[in-house]
mmCIF file of C-alpha atoms and ligand atoms in Angstrom:
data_model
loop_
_atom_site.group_PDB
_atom_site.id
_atom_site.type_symbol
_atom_site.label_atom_id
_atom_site.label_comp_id
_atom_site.label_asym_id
_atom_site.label_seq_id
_atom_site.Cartn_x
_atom_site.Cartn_y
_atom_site.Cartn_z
ATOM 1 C CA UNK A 168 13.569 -9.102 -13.123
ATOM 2 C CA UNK A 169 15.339 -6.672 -10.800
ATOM 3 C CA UNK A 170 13.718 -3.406 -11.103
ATOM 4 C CA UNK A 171 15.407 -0.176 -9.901
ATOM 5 C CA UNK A 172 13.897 3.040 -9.119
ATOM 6 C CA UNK A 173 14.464 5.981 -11.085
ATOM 7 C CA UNK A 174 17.031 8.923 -10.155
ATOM 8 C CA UNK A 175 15.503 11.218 -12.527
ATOM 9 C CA UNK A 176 11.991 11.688 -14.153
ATOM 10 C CA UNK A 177 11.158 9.233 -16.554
ATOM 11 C CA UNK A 178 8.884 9.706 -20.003
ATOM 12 C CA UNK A 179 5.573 7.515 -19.516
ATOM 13 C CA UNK A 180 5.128 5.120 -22.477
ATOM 14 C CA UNK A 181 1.771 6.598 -23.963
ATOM 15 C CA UNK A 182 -0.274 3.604 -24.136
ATOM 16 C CA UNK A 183 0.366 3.240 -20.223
ATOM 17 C CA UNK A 184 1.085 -0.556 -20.566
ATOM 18 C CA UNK A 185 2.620 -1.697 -16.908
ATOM 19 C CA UNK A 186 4.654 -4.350 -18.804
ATOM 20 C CA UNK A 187 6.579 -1.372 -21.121
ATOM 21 C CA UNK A 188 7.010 0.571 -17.553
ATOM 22 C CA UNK A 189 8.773 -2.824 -16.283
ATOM 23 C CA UNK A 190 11.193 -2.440 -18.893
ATOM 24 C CA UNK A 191 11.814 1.006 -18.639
ATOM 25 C CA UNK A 192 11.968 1.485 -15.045
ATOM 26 C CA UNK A 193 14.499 -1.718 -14.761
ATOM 27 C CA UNK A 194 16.864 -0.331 -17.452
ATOM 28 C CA UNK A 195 17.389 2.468 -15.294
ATOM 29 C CA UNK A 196 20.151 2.098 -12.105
ATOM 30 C CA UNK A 197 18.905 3.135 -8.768
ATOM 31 C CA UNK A 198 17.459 1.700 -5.517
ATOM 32 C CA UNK A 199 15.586 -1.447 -5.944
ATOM 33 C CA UNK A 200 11.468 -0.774 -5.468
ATOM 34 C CA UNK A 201 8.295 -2.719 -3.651
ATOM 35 C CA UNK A 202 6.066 -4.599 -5.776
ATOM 36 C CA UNK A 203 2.600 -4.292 -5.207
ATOM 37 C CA UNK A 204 0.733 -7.035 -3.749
ATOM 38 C CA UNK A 205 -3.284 -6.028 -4.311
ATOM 39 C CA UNK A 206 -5.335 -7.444 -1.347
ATOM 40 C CA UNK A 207 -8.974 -8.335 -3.076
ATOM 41 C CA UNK A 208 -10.929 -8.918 0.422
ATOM 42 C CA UNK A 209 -13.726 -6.183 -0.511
ATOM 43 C CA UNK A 210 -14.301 -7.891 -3.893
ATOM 44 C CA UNK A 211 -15.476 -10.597 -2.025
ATOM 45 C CA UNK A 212 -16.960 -8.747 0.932
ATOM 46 C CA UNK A 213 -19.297 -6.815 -1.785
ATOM 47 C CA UNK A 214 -20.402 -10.621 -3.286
ATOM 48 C CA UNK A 215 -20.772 -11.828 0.667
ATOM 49 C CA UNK A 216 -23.356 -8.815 1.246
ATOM 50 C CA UNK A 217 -25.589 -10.751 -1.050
ATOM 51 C CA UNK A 218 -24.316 -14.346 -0.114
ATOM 52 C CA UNK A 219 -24.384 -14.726 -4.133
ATOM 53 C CA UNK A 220 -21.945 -15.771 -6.644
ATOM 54 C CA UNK A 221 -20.657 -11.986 -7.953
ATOM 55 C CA UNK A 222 -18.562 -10.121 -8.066
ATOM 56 C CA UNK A 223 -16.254 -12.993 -8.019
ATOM 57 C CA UNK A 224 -12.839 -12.731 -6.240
ATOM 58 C CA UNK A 225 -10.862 -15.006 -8.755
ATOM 59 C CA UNK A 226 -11.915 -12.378 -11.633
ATOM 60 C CA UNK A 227 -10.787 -9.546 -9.832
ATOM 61 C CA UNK A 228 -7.193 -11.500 -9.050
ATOM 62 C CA UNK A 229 -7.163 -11.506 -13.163
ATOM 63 C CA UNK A 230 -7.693 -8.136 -13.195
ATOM 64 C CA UNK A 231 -5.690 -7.319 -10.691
ATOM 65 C CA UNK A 232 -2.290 -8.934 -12.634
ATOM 66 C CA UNK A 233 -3.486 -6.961 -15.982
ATOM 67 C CA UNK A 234 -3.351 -3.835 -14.337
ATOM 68 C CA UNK A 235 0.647 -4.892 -12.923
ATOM 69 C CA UNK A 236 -0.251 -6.333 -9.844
ATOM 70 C CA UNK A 237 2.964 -8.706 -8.640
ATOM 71 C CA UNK A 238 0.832 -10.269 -6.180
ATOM 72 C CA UNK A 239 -2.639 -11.218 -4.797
ATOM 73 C CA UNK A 240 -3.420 -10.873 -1.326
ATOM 74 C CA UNK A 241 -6.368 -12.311 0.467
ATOM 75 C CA UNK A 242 -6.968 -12.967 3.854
ATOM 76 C CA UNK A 243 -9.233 -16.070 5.198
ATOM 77 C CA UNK A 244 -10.633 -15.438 8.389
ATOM 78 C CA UNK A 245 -11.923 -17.769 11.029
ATOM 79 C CA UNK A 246 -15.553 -16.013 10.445
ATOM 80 C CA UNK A 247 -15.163 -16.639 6.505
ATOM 81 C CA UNK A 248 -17.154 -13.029 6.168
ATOM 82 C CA UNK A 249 -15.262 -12.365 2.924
ATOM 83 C CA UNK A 250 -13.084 -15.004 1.151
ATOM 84 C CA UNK A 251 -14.475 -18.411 0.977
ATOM 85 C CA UNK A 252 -12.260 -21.734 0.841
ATOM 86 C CA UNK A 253 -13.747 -21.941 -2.220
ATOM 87 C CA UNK A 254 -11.932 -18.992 -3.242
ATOM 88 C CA UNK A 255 -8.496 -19.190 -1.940
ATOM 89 C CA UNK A 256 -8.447 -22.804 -3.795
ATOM 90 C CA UNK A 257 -9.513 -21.515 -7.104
ATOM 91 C CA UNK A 258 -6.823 -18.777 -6.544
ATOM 92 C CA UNK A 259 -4.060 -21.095 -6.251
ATOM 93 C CA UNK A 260 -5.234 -22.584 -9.336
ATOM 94 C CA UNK A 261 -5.082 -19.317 -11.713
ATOM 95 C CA UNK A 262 -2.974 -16.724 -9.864
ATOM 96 C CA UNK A 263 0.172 -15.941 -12.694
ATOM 97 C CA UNK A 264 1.931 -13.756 -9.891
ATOM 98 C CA UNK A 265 2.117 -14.910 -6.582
ATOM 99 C CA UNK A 266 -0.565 -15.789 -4.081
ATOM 100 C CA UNK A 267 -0.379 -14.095 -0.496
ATOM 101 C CA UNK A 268 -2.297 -16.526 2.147
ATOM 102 C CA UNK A 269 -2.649 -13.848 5.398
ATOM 103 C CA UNK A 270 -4.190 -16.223 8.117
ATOM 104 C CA UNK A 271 -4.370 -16.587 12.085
ATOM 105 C CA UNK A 272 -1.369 -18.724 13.616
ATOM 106 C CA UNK A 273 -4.140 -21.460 14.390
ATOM 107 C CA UNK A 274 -3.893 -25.336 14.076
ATOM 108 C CA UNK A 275 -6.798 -25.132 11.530
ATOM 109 C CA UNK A 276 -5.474 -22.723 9.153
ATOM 110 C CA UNK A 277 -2.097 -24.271 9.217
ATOM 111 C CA UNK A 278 -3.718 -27.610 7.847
ATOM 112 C CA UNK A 279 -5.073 -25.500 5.112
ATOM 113 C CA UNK A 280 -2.303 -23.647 4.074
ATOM 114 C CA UNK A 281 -0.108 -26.608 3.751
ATOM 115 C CA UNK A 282 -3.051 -28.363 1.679
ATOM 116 C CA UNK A 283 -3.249 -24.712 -0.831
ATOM 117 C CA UNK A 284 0.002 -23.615 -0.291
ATOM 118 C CA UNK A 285 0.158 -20.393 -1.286
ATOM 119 C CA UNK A 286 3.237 -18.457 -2.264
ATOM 120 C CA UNK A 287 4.013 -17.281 0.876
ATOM 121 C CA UNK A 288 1.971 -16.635 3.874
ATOM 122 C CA UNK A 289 1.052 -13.773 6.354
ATOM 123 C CA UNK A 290 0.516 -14.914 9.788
ATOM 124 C CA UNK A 291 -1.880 -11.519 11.154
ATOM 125 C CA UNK A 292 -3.567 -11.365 14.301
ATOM 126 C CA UNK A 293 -7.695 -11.941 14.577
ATOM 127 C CA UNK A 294 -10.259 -11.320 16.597
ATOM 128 C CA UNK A 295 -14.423 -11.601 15.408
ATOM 129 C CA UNK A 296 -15.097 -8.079 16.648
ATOM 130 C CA UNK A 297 -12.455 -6.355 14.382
ATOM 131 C CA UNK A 298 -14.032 -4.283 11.328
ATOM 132 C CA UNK A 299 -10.401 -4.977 9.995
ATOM 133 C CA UNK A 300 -7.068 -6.347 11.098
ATOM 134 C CA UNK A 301 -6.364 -3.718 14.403
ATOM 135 C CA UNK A 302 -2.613 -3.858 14.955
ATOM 136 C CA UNK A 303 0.972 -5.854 14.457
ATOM 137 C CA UNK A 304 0.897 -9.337 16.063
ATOM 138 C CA UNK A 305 2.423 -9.633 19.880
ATOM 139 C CA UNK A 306 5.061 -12.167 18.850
ATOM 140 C CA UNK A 307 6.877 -11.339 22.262
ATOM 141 C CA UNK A 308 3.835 -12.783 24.495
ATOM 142 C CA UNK A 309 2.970 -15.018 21.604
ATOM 143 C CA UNK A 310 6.553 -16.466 20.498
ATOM 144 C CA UNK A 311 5.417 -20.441 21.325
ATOM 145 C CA UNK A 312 2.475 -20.361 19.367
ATOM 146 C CA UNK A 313 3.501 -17.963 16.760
ATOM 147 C CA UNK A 314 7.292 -19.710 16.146
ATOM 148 C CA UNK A 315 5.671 -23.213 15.681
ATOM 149 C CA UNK A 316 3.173 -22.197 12.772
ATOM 150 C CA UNK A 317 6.180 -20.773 11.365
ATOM 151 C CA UNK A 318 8.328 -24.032 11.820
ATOM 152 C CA UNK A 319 5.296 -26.141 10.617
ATOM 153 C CA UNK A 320 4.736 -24.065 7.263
ATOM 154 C CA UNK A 321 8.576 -23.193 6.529
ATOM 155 C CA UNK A 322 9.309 -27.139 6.718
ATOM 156 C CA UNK A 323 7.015 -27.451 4.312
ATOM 157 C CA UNK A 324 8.622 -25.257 2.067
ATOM 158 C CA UNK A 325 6.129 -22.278 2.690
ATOM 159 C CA UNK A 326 7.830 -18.879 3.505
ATOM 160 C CA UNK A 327 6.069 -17.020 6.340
ATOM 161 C CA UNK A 328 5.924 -13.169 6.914
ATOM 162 C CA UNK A 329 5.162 -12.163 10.849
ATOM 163 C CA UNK A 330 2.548 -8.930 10.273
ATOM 164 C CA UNK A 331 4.300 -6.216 13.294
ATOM 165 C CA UNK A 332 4.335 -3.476 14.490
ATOM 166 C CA UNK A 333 7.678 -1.567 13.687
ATOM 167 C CA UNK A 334 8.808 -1.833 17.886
ATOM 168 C CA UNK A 335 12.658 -3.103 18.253
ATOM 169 C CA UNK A 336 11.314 -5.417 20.582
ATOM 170 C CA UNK A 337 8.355 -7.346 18.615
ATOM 171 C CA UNK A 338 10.759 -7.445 15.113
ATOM 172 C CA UNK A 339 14.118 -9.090 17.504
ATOM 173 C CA UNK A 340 11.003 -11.230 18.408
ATOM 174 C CA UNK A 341 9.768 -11.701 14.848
ATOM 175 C CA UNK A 342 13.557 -12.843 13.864
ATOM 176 C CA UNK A 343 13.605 -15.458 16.484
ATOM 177 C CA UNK A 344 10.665 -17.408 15.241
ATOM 178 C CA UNK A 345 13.285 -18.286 12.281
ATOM 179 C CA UNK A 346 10.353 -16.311 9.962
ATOM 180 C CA UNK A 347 11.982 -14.758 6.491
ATOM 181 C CA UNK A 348 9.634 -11.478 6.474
ATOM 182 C CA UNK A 349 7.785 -9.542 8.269
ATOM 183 C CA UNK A 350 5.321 -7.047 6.671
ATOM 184 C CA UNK A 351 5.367 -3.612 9.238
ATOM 185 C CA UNK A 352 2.144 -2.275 10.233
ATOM 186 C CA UNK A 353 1.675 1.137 8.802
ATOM 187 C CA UNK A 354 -2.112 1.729 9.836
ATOM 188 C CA UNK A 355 -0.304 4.256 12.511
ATOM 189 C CA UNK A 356 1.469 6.107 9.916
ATOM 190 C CA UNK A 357 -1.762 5.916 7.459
ATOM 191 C CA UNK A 358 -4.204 7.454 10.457
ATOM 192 C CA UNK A 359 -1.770 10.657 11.149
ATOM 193 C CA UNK A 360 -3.899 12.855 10.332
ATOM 194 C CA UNK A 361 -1.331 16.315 10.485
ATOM 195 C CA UNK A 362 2.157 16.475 8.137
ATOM 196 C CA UNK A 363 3.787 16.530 11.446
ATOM 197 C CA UNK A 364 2.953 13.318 13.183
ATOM 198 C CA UNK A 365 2.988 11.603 9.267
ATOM 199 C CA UNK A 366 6.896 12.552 9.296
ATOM 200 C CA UNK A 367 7.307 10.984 12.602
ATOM 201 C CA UNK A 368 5.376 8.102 11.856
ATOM 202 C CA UNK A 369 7.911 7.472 8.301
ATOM 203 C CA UNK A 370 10.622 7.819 10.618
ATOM 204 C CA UNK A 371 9.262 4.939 12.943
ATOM 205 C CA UNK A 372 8.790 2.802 9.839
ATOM 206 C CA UNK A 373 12.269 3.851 8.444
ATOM 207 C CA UNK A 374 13.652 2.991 11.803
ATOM 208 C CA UNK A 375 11.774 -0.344 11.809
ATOM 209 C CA UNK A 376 13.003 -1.466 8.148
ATOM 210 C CA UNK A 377 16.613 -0.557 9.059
ATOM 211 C CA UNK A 378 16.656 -3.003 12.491
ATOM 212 C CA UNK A 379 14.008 -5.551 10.850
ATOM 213 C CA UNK A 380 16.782 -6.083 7.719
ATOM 214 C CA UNK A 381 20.118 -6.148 10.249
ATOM 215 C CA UNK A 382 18.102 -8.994 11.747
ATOM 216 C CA UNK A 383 17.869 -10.551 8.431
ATOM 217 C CA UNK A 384 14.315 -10.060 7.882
ATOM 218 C CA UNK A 385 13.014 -9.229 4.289
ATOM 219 C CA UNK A 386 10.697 -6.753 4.681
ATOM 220 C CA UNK A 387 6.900 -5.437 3.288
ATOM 221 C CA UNK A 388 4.250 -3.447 4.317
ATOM 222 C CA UNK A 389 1.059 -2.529 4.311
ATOM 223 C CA UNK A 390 -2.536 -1.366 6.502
ATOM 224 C CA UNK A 391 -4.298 1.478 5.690
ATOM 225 C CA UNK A 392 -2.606 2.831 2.322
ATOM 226 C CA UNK A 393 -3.874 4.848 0.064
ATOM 227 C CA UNK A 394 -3.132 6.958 -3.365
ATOM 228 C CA UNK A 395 -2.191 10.111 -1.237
ATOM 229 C CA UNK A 396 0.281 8.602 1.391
ATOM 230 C CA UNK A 397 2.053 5.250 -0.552
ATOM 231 C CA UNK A 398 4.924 7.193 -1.961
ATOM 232 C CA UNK A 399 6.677 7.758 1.562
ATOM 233 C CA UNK A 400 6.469 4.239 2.105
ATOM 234 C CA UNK A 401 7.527 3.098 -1.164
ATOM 235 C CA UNK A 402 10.794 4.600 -0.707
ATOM 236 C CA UNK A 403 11.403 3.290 2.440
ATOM 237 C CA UNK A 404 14.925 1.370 1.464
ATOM 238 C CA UNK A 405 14.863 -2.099 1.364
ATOM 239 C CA UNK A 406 11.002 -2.087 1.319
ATOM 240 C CA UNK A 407 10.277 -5.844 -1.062
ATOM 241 C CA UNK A 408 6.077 -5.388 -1.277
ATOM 242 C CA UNK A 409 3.279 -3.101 -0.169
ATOM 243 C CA UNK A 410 -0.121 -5.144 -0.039
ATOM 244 C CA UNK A 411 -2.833 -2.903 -0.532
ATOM 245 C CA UNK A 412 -6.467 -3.497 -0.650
ATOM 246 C CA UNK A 413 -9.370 -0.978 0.584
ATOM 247 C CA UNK A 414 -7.822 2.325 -1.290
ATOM 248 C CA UNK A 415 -7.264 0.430 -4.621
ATOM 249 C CA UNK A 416 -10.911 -1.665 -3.992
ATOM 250 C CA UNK A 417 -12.196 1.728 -3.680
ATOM 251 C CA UNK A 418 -11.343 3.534 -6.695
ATOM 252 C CA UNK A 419 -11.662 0.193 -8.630
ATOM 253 C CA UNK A 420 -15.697 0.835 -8.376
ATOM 254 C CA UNK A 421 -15.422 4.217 -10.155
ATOM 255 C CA UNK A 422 -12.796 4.018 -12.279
ATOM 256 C CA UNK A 423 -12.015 0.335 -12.754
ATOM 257 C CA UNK A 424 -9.627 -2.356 -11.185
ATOM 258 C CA UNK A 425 -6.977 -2.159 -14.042
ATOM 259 C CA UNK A 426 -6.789 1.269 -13.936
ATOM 260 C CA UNK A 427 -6.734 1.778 -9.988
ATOM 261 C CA UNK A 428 -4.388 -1.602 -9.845
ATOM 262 C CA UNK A 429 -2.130 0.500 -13.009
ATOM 263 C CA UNK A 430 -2.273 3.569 -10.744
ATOM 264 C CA UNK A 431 -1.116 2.359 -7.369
ATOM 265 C CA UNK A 432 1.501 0.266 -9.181
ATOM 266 C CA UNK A 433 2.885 3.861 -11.009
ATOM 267 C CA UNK A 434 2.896 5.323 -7.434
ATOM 268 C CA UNK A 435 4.679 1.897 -5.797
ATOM 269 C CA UNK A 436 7.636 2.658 -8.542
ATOM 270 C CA UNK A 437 8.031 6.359 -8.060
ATOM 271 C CA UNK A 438 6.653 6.956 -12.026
ATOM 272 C CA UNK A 439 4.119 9.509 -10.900
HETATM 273 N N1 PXP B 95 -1.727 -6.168 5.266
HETATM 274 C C1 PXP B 95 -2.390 -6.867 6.217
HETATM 275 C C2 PXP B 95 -1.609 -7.775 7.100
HETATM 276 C C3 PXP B 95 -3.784 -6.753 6.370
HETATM 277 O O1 PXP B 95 -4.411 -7.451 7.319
HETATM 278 C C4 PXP B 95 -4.490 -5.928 5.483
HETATM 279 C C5 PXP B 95 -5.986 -5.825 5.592
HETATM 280 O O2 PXP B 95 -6.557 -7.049 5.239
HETATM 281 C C6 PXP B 95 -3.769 -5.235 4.507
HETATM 282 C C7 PXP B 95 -2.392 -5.347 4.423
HETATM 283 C C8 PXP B 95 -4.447 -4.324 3.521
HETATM 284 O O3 PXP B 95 -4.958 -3.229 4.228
HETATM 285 P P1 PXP B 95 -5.847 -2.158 3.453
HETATM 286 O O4 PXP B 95 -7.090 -2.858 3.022
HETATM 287 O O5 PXP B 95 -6.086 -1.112 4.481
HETATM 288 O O6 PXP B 95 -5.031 -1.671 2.291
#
C-alpha cells in the first residue's frame, strides 16, 4: 500500500485501530511516510537478566505488528547478551511484517543470515564494550570487508542497509559497496540537548537523505529516538523506515507494547 502523509489534520477513527488509520492516511495525497520498524532487543535483554525463558522476544514481535508495527528489528550480537539464535529463528518463522537482521559484517554472521534470511539486513558496527551501538559504520576505512558481506548477502537475494553516519564521504562510500539502503545515524541529533543544536542536527540528516538518495540509496533511520523528537525525522523527505527500540521498550512497561507500538506509529505518520 502506498501511504501518503497528510496536508491537513486528519479526524482519528475512535476505536484507534492502526489498520483504519492505514486506510485513511493512504486515501489522502501528500508526501509518502516511514514505516516503523520496532527494534525488540530490551524484551529480550529484560528475559537475559534472569537467563530464563520470559518475557519472550517472539511474543513481543506479535505484539509489536498488532499495535502497526511494519517491521521487527533485532540485533544479534557476537556476545549474544540479548537475542538468542534461538530467537532470531523463531522470528523468521512468525514475523507477518518484515524481519530486520542488524548484524556485524563478520564471516560468522554472514553464514547465519543466509541460513535465516531475514527480510533485509543491517550491517552495524560492534564492539563488546559498547552499552549500545556507538556510531555509523567507517565504510571508507572498512570498504573491503564491508562491500563483500554486502556482495555475499545481496547474491543471495538478501537486501543490505549500511548503518552511517550522515558524512558525504561515508554515504559516496556506502553507495559503492553496491548496498540498496543505508539507515543514517541519528543518535547525534537525538543527544542535542538545546532547540538550537537539534535544528542543526535535522539539517545534517536532511542534508544526508538528500545526497544518500542522488546516490541511489533508499534510505531509514534510527538511534536514539524517542516520543518527543521522531516527528522531525519522520518528515525528513524520502525517509522509507525509522527502527526504534529503547523509547517504545520503555513506555511498553507502563503502558503496554500495543499501545506504545500504536503511539510511535501515530507520530511516524504525522496523525498526532
Ligand atoms: N538502529 C540501529 C542500527 C541500532 O543499532 C539500534 C540499537 O540497537 C537502533 C536503530 C534502535 O535504537 P534505539 O534503541 O535507541 O531506538
Amino acid at each position: 500500500m502506498t501511504k501518503s502523509a497528510p496536508r491537513f489534520p486528519v479526524l482519528l477513527p475512535r476505536s484507534g485501530d492502526p489498520a483504519a488509520l492505514d486506510t485513511i492516511v493512504a486515501c489522502i495525497p501528500g508526501f509518502p511516510l516511514p514505516t516503523l520498524g520496532v527494534n525488540i532487543d530490551h524484551i529480550a535483554t529484560l528475559r537475559q537478566a534472569r537467563r530464563t525463558t520470559e518475557p519472550d522476544p517472539v511474543a513481543a514481535a506479535v505484539l509489536a505488528e498488532l499495535g502497526g508495527a511494519d517491521g521487527i528489528t533485532v540485533h544479534l550480537r557476537e556476545d549474544r547478551r540479548h537475542i538468542q539464535e534461538r530467537d532470531l529463528r523463531l522470528l523468521r518463522q512468525t514475523v507477518a511484517t518484515h524481519l530486520n537482521l542488524e548484524m556485524a559484517a563478520t564471516p560468522a554472521m554472514v553464514v547465519i543470515a543466509l541460513e535465516v534470511r531475514p527480510d533485509y539486513v543491517t550491517l552495524v558496527p560492534e564492539r563488546r564494550e559498547e552499552v549500545t551501538t556507538e556510531g555509523g559504520l567507517d565504510v571508507l576505512s572498512y570498504a573491503e570487508p564491508l562491500g563483500q558481506a554486502v556482495r555475499e548477502l545481496q547474491s543471495q537475494g538478501i537486501p543490505v542497509s549500511l548503518f552511517v553516519d550522515p558524512h558525504p564521504d561515508q554515504l559516496a562510500a556506502a553507495a559503492a559497496t553496491t548496498a540498496r539502503w543505508i539507515e543514517l545515524h541519528t543518535g547525534t541529533y537525538a543527544n542535542a540537548a538545546h532547540e538550537a543544536d537539534q535544528v542543526r542536527e535535522i539539517a545534517v540528516l536532511q542534508k544526508g537523505a538528500a545526497i544518500a538518495q542522488q546516490l541511489g540509496l533508499r534510505v531509514n533511520a534510527g538511534h536514539g529516538l524517542t516520543y518527543r523528537n521522531v516527528s522531525a525525522v519522520a518528515k525528513i523527505p524520502g525517509m522509507e523506515e525509522l527502527n526504534i527500540g529503547h523509547s517504545i521498550i520503555s513506555r511498553a512497561v507502563l503502558v503496554g507494547l500495543e499501545r506504545a507500538v500504536r503511539e510511535m506509529k501515530a507520530l511516524c505518520s504525522g496523525t498526532i
